Tab-separated table of C-alpha atoms and ligand atoms in Angstrom:
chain	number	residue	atom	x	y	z
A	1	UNK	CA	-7.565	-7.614	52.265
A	2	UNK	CA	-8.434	-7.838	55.611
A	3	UNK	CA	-9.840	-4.948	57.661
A	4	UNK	CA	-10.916	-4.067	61.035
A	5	UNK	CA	-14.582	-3.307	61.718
A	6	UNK	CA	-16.337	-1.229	63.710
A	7	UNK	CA	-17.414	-3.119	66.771
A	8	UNK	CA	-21.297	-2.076	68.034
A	9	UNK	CA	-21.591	-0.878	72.038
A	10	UNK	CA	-24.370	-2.222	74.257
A	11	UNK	CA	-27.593	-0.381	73.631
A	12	UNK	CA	-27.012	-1.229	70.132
A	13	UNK	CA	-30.451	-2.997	69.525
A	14	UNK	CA	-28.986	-5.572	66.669
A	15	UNK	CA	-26.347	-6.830	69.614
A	16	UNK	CA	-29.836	-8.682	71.102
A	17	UNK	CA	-30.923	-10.087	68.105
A	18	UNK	CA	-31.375	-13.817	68.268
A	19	UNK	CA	-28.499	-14.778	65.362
A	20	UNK	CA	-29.306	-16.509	61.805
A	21	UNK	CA	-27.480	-20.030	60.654
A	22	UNK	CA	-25.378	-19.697	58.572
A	23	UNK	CA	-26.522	-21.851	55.782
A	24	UNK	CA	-23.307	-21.667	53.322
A	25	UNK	CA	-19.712	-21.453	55.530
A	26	UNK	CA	-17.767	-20.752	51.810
A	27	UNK	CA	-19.843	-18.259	50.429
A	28	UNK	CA	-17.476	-15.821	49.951
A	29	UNK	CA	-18.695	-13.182	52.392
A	30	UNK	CA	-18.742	-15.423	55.231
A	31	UNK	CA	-15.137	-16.090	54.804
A	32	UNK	CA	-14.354	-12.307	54.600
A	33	UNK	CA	-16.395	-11.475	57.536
A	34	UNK	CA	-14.247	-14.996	59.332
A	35	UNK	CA	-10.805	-12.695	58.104
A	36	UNK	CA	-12.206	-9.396	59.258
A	37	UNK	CA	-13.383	-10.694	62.642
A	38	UNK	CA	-10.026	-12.322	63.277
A	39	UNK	CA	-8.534	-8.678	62.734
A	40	UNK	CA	-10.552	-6.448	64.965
A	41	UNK	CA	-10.720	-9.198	67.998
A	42	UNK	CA	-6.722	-8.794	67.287
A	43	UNK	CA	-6.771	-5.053	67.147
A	44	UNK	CA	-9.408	-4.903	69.771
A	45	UNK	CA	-6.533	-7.192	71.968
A	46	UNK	CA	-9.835	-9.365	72.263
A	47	UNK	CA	-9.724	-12.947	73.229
A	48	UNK	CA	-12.916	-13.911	71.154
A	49	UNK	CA	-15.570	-11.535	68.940
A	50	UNK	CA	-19.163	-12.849	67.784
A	51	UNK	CA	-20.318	-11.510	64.547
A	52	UNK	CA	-23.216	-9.734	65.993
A	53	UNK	CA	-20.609	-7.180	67.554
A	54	UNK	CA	-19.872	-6.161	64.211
A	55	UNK	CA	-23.554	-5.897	63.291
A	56	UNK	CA	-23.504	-9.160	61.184
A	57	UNK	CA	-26.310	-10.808	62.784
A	58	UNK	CA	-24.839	-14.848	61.918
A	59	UNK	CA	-24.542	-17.404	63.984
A	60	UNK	CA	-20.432	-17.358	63.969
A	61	UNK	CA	-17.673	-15.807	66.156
A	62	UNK	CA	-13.782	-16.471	66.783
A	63	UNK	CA	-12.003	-17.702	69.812
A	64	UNK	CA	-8.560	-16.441	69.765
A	65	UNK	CA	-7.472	-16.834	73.617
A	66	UNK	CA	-3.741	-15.784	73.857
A	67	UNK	CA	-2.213	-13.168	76.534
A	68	UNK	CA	-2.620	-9.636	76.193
A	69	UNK	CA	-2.974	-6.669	77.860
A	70	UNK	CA	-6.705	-7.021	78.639
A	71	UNK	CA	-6.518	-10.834	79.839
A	72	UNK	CA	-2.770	-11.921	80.513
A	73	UNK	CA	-3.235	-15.210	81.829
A	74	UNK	CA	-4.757	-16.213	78.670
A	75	UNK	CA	-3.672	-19.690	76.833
A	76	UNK	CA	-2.353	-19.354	73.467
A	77	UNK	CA	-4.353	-20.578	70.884
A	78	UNK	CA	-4.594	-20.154	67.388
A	79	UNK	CA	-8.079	-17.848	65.893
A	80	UNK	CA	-10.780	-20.036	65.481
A	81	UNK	CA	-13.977	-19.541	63.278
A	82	UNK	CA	-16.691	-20.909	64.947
A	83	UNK	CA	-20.126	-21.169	62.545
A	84	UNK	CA	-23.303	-22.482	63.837
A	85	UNK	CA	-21.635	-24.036	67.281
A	86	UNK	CA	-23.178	-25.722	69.720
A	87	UNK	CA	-23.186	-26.853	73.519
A	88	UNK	CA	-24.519	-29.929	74.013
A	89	UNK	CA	-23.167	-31.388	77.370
A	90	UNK	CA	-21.574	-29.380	80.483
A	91	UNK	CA	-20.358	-29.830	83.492
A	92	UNK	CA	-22.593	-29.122	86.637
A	93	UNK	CA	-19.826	-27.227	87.699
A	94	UNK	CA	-19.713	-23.775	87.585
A	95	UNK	CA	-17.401	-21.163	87.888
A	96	UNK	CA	-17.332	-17.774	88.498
A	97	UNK	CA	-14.688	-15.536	87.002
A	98	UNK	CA	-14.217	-11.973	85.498
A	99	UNK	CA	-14.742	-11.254	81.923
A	100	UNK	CA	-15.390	-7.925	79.802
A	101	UNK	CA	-16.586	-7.327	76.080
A	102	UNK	CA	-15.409	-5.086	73.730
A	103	UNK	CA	-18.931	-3.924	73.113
A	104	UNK	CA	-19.054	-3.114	77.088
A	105	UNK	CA	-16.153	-1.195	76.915
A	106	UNK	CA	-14.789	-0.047	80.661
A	107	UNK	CA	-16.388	-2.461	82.342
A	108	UNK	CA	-15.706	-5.954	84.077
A	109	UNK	CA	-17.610	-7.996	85.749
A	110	UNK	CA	-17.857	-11.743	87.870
A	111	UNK	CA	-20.026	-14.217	85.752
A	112	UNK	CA	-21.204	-17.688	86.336
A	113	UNK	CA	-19.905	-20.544	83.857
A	114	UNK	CA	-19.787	-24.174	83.105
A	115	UNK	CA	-16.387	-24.908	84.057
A	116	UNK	CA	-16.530	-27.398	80.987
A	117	UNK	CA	-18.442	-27.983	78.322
A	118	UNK	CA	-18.771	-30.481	75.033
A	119	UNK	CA	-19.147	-28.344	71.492
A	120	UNK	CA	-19.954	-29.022	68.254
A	121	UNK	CA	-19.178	-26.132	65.481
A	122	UNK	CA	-18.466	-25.908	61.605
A	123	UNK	CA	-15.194	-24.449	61.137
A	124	UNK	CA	-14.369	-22.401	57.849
A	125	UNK	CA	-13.505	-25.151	55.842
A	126	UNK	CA	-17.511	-26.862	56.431
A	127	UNK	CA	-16.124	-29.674	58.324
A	128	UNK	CA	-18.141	-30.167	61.784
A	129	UNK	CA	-15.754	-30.535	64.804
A	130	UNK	CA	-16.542	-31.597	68.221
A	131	UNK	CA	-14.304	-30.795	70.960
A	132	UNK	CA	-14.114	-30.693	74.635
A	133	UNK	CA	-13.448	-27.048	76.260
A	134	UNK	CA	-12.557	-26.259	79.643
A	135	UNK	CA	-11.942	-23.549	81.916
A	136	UNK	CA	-10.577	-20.454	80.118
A	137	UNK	CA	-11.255	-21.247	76.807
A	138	UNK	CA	-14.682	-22.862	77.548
A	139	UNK	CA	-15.525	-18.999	79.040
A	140	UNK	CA	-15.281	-17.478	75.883
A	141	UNK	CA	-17.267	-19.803	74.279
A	142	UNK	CA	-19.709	-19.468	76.482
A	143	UNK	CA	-19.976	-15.704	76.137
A	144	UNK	CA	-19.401	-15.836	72.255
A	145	UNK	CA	-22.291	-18.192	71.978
A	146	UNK	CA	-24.256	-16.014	74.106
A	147	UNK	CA	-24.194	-13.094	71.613
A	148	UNK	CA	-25.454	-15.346	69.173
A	149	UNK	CA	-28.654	-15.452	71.316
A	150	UNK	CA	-28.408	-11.356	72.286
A	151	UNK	CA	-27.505	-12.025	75.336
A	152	UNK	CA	-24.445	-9.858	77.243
A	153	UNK	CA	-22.140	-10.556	80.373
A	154	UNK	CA	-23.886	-8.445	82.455
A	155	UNK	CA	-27.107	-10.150	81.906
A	156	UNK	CA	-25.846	-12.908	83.567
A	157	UNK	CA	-24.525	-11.319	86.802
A	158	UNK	CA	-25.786	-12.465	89.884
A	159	UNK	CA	-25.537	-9.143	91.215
A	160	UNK	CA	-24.621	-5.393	90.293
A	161	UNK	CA	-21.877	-6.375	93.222
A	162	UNK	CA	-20.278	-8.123	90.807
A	163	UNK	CA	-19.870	-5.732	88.065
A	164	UNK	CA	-16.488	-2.904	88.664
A	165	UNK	CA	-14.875	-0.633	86.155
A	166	UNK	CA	-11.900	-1.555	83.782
A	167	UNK	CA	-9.744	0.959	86.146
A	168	UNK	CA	-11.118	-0.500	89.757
A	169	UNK	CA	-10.241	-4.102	88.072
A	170	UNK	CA	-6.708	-3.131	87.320
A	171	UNK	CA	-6.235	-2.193	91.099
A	172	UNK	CA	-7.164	-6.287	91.981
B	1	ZN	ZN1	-18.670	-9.937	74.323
């Protein structure tokens, strides 16, 4: 059984907590929170979820970029478990684009990102995989991974010009 959890809002002190490694990806918790996650980032019609969002303080989250509601232009991709990832080259370039978080909820805002980056994860069988991301996709890894670390989106803006609400964004 898989359920949906109850996803933690921003003021939430355990969303910036600096994340523990996961030291054993088949321990049988890990791979029910991996299920569980997958189900509220679906519910939540999120296109990634870090584990600290649920109040599991681990160094994992899913990227599950397909189009929704909240970000239509999405690629489709199949949920990934992501455990103790990794960026270890990027481009210089960066991009700026919007992006919201389901523990923001309402709000939107413009942030800076590598337009690519090089990753290396554990996915939920143990097996390390390396992989090139760009542009969408290598977004929400980039905001994933910065849960991991406490940080949020807004943290990151270069100005509170940047940041509108969920309504004002739908006008765009
Ligand atoms: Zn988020």
């Amino acid at each position: 059984m898989t359920e949906s959890l109850p996803i933690i809002q921003l003021g939430d002190r355990t969303l910036r907590h600096k994340a523990a490694w996961v030291e054993n990806v088949h321990d049988a918790r890990i791979q029910q929170l991996i299920d569980d996650l997958i189900t509220t980032a679906t519910k939540a019609n999120g296109v990634g979820i870090a584990a600290p969002q649920v109040a599991e303080s681990v160094r994992l989250f899913i990227v599950a970029s397909h189009p929704n509601a909240r970000y239509p232009n999405a690629p489709e991709m199949i949920p990934t478990a992501m455990i103790n990832p990794k960026i270890v080259a990027h481009s210089n370039e960066v991009v700026k684009d919007w992006e919201g978080c389901l523990s923001v909820p309402g709000i939107r805002g413009l942030v800076p990102r590598y337009q690519a980056i090089a990753v290396e994860y554990t996915d939920r069988n143990g097996n390390l995989q390396k992989q090139e991301l760009t542009d969408f996709v290598a977004r929400i890894f980039q905001h994933e991974y910065d849960h991991l670390d406490g940080v949020v989106f807004v943290d990151r803006l270069e100005s509170n010009l940047d940041m509108v609400t969920e309504e004002e964004y739908q006008k765009m």
